[in-house]
Amino acid sequence: SLAVTQIDVGSPPTPQIPPAVGVRLNTAEPNIFFLFADLPNVDNKYTGESEKIPRTQTTFDRRVKISRIVDESGAAKPLAHIIFIAPEATLVLTDTAGATTLGEKINIELSSPSGNLKKTVTVRVSGQISIK
């Protein structure tokens, strides 16, 4: 989040320094995640293919998948954006609409293909990330 650099993004793709970069996690697509550039007008959410950073979509290793995303209140959410805003490296957690209603932290529950092994990744707006 501190290494501000130009990337080819937008429609058509052009070199630019995005004001924010995020990762999109979606329980409807539990095996994949990708990075996106939150381009002007910054709305704290992924708004479409023109914001997707090329060649960043990937799958979790060994068929690991997102089983749940839980906000600070304990409510399950279908989708979350973890966004780093430059140049101060401010971290924002948002929902589908770009609203910061998720609270100060989210828990991302990852599970093995069988569902027998689970780990929880906690992301806090302070920038702390922990795994249990």
PDB file of C-alpha atoms in Angstrom, residues 2-123:
ATOM      1  CA  LEU A   2       2.989   2.327   0.397  1.00  0.00           C
ATOM      2  CA  ALA A   3       4.540   1.531  -2.990  1.00  0.00           C
ATOM      3  CA  VAL A   4       2.596   3.865  -5.248  1.00  0.00           C
ATOM      4  CA  THR A   5       3.217   3.001  -8.877  1.00  0.00           C
ATOM      5  CA  GLN A   6       1.630   3.300 -12.297  1.00  0.00           C
ATOM      6  CA  ILE A   7      -0.426   0.421 -13.614  1.00  0.00           C
ATOM      7  CA  ASP A   8      -2.275  -0.122 -16.878  1.00  0.00           C
ATOM      8  CA  VAL A   9      -5.933   0.023 -15.901  1.00  0.00           C
ATOM      9  CA  GLY A  10      -9.172   1.579 -17.054  1.00  0.00           C
ATOM     10  CA  SER A  11     -11.056   1.394 -20.302  1.00  0.00           C
ATOM     11  CA  PRO A  12      -9.075   1.529 -22.525  1.00  0.00           C
ATOM     12  CA  PRO A  13      -6.162   0.486 -20.288  1.00  0.00           C
ATOM     13  CA  THR A  14      -3.833   3.425 -19.741  1.00  0.00           C
ATOM     14  CA  PRO A  15      -0.892   3.912 -17.353  1.00  0.00           C
ATOM     15  CA  GLN A  16      -2.097   5.697 -14.234  1.00  0.00           C
ATOM     16  CA  ILE A  17      -1.572   5.867 -10.490  1.00  0.00           C
ATOM     17  CA  PRO A  18      -4.832   4.806  -8.862  1.00  0.00           C
ATOM     18  CA  PRO A  19      -5.895   6.679  -5.711  1.00  0.00           C
ATOM     19  CA  ALA A  20      -6.751   3.338  -4.079  1.00  0.00           C
ATOM     20  CA  VAL A  21      -6.147  -0.368  -4.674  1.00  0.00           C
ATOM     21  CA  GLY A  22      -8.299  -3.156  -3.273  1.00  0.00           C
ATOM     22  CA  VAL A  23      -8.834  -6.873  -3.144  1.00  0.00           C
ATOM     23  CA  ARG A  24     -12.290  -8.268  -3.880  1.00  0.00           C
ATOM     24  CA  LEU A  25     -13.490 -11.319  -1.929  1.00  0.00           C
ATOM     25  CA  ASN A  26     -16.815 -12.878  -2.884  1.00  0.00           C
ATOM     26  CA  THR A  27     -18.501 -15.952  -1.387  1.00  0.00           C
ATOM     27  CA  ALA A  28     -20.329 -16.459  -4.704  1.00  0.00           C
ATOM     28  CA  GLU A  29     -16.893 -17.049  -6.278  1.00  0.00           C
ATOM     29  CA  PRO A  30     -15.225 -18.661  -3.250  1.00  0.00           C
ATOM     30  CA  ASN A  31     -12.105 -19.961  -5.003  1.00  0.00           C
ATOM     31  CA  ILE A  32     -10.879 -16.701  -6.567  1.00  0.00           C
ATOM     32  CA  PHE A  33      -9.825 -13.199  -5.646  1.00  0.00           C
ATOM     33  CA  PHE A  34      -8.344 -10.296  -7.563  1.00  0.00           C
ATOM     34  CA  LEU A  35      -6.976  -6.791  -7.186  1.00  0.00           C
ATOM     35  CA  PHE A  36      -8.721  -3.717  -8.494  1.00  0.00           C
ATOM     36  CA  ALA A  37      -7.906  -0.031  -8.853  1.00  0.00           C
ATOM     37  CA  ASP A  38     -10.558   2.216  -7.332  1.00  0.00           C
ATOM     38  CA  LEU A  39     -10.403   4.820 -10.048  1.00  0.00           C
ATOM     39  CA  PRO A  40     -11.811   8.348  -9.925  1.00  0.00           C
ATOM     40  CA  ASN A  41     -14.485   8.956  -8.832  1.00  0.00           C
ATOM     41  CA  VAL A  42     -13.309   6.888  -5.865  1.00  0.00           C
ATOM     42  CA  ASP A  43     -16.310   4.969  -4.521  1.00  0.00           C
ATOM     43  CA  ASN A  44     -14.631   2.376  -2.255  1.00  0.00           C
ATOM     44  CA  LYS A  45     -15.821  -0.589  -4.305  1.00  0.00           C
ATOM     45  CA  TYR A  46     -15.162  -2.631  -7.419  1.00  0.00           C
ATOM     46  CA  THR A  47     -17.404  -1.267 -10.156  1.00  0.00           C
ATOM     47  CA  GLY A  48     -16.497  -3.419 -13.147  1.00  0.00           C
ATOM     48  CA  GLU A  49     -13.918  -4.903 -15.474  1.00  0.00           C
ATOM     49  CA  SER A  50     -12.323  -1.516 -16.254  1.00  0.00           C
ATOM     50  CA  GLU A  51     -11.096  -1.383 -12.628  1.00  0.00           C
ATOM     51  CA  LYS A  52      -9.714  -4.935 -12.528  1.00  0.00           C
ATOM     52  CA  ILE A  53      -5.919  -4.929 -12.485  1.00  0.00           C
ATOM     53  CA  PRO A  54      -4.729  -7.207 -15.303  1.00  0.00           C
ATOM     54  CA  ARG A  55      -3.187 -10.562 -14.411  1.00  0.00           C
ATOM     55  CA  THR A  56      -4.073 -10.366 -10.689  1.00  0.00           C
ATOM     56  CA  GLN A  57      -7.013 -12.769 -10.586  1.00  0.00           C
ATOM     57  CA  THR A  58      -5.907 -15.973  -8.940  1.00  0.00           C
ATOM     58  CA  THR A  59      -7.241 -18.989  -7.115  1.00  0.00           C
ATOM     59  CA  PHE A  60      -6.393 -20.040  -3.598  1.00  0.00           C
ATOM     60  CA  ASP A  61      -3.767 -22.790  -3.402  1.00  0.00           C
ATOM     61  CA  ARG A  62      -4.860 -26.409  -3.017  1.00  0.00           C
ATOM     62  CA  ARG A  63      -8.536 -25.644  -3.738  1.00  0.00           C
ATOM     63  CA  VAL A  64      -8.930 -23.640  -0.522  1.00  0.00           C
ATOM     64  CA  LYS A  65     -12.062 -21.504  -0.641  1.00  0.00           C
ATOM     65  CA  ILE A  66     -13.824 -18.707   1.205  1.00  0.00           C
ATOM     66  CA  SER A  67     -16.567 -20.281   3.281  1.00  0.00           C
ATOM     67  CA  ARG A  68     -17.759 -17.136   5.079  1.00  0.00           C
ATOM     68  CA  ILE A  69     -17.095 -13.429   5.416  1.00  0.00           C
ATOM     69  CA  VAL A  70     -18.247 -12.013   8.758  1.00  0.00           C
ATOM     70  CA  ASP A  71     -18.398  -8.334   9.724  1.00  0.00           C
ATOM     71  CA  GLU A  72     -17.619  -6.869  13.149  1.00  0.00           C
ATOM     72  CA  SER A  73     -21.187  -7.427  14.390  1.00  0.00           C
ATOM     73  CA  GLY A  74     -21.036 -11.125  13.502  1.00  0.00           C
ATOM     74  CA  ALA A  75     -23.284 -10.851  10.438  1.00  0.00           C
ATOM     75  CA  ALA A  76     -22.334 -12.929   7.401  1.00  0.00           C
ATOM     76  CA  LYS A  77     -21.669 -10.898   4.252  1.00  0.00           C
ATOM     77  CA  PRO A  78     -21.598 -12.181   0.670  1.00  0.00           C
ATOM     78  CA  LEU A  79     -18.766  -9.887  -0.414  1.00  0.00           C
ATOM     79  CA  ALA A  80     -16.052  -7.631   0.992  1.00  0.00           C
ATOM     80  CA  HIS A  81     -13.549  -5.169  -0.408  1.00  0.00           C
ATOM     81  CA  ILE A  82     -10.280  -4.538   1.420  1.00  0.00           C
ATOM     82  CA  ILE A  83      -9.045  -1.206   0.064  1.00  0.00           C
ATOM     83  CA  PHE A  84      -5.743   0.609   0.619  1.00  0.00           C
ATOM     84  CA  ILE A  85      -5.920   4.335  -0.091  1.00  0.00           C
ATOM     85  CA  ALA A  86      -2.673   6.061  -1.088  1.00  0.00           C
ATOM     86  CA  PRO A  87      -0.524   7.840  -0.123  1.00  0.00           C
ATOM     87  CA  GLU A  88      -1.282   7.380   3.592  1.00  0.00           C
ATOM     88  CA  ALA A  89      -2.023   3.635   3.324  1.00  0.00           C
ATOM     89  CA  THR A  90      -5.439   4.070   4.919  1.00  0.00           C
ATOM     90  CA  LEU A  91      -7.290   0.759   5.020  1.00  0.00           C
ATOM     91  CA  VAL A  92     -11.048   0.690   4.361  1.00  0.00           C
ATOM     92  CA  LEU A  93     -13.394  -2.315   4.557  1.00  0.00           C
ATOM     93  CA  THR A  94     -16.490  -2.017   2.388  1.00  0.00           C
ATOM     94  CA  ASP A  95     -19.455  -4.022   1.202  1.00  0.00           C
ATOM     95  CA  THR A  96     -20.954  -4.460  -2.280  1.00  0.00           C
ATOM     96  CA  ALA A  97     -22.241  -0.866  -2.323  1.00  0.00           C
ATOM     97  CA  GLY A  98     -18.927   0.597  -1.140  1.00  0.00           C
ATOM     98  CA  ALA A  99     -20.360   1.387   2.297  1.00  0.00           C
ATOM     99  CA  THR A 100     -18.089   1.108   5.325  1.00  0.00           C
ATOM    100  CA  THR A 101     -20.771  -0.732   7.309  1.00  0.00           C
ATOM    101  CA  LEU A 102     -18.535  -3.754   7.966  1.00  0.00           C
ATOM    102  CA  GLY A 103     -17.019  -2.072  11.027  1.00  0.00           C
ATOM    103  CA  GLU A 104     -13.435  -2.009  12.238  1.00  0.00           C
ATOM    104  CA  LYS A 105     -12.648  -5.588  11.200  1.00  0.00           C
ATOM    105  CA  ILE A 106     -13.785  -8.529   9.098  1.00  0.00           C
ATOM    106  CA  ASN A 107     -13.193 -12.240   9.515  1.00  0.00           C
ATOM    107  CA  ILE A 108     -12.631 -14.256   6.367  1.00  0.00           C
ATOM    108  CA  GLU A 109     -13.139 -17.952   7.012  1.00  0.00           C
ATOM    109  CA  LEU A 110     -11.145 -20.144   4.627  1.00  0.00           C
ATOM    110  CA  SER A 111     -11.729 -23.888   4.410  1.00  0.00           C
ATOM    111  CA  SER A 112     -10.143 -26.927   2.815  1.00  0.00           C
ATOM    112  CA  PRO A 113     -12.012 -28.716  -0.001  1.00  0.00           C
ATOM    113  CA  SER A 114     -13.425 -31.251   2.489  1.00  0.00           C
ATOM    114  CA  GLY A 115     -14.447 -28.476   4.899  1.00  0.00           C
ATOM    115  CA  ASN A 116     -12.683 -30.261   7.766  1.00  0.00           C
ATOM    116  CA  LEU A 117      -9.841 -27.738   8.116  1.00  0.00           C
ATOM    117  CA  LYS A 118     -10.665 -24.058   8.631  1.00  0.00           C
ATOM    118  CA  LYS A 119      -8.622 -20.939   9.240  1.00  0.00           C
ATOM    119  CA  THR A 120      -9.893 -17.432   9.936  1.00  0.00           C
ATOM    120  CA  VAL A 121      -8.091 -14.391   8.566  1.00  0.00           C
ATOM    121  CA  THR A 122      -8.951 -11.233  10.520  1.00  0.00           C
ATOM    122  CA  VAL A 123      -8.346  -7.909   8.774  1.00  0.00           C
TER     123      VAL A 123
END
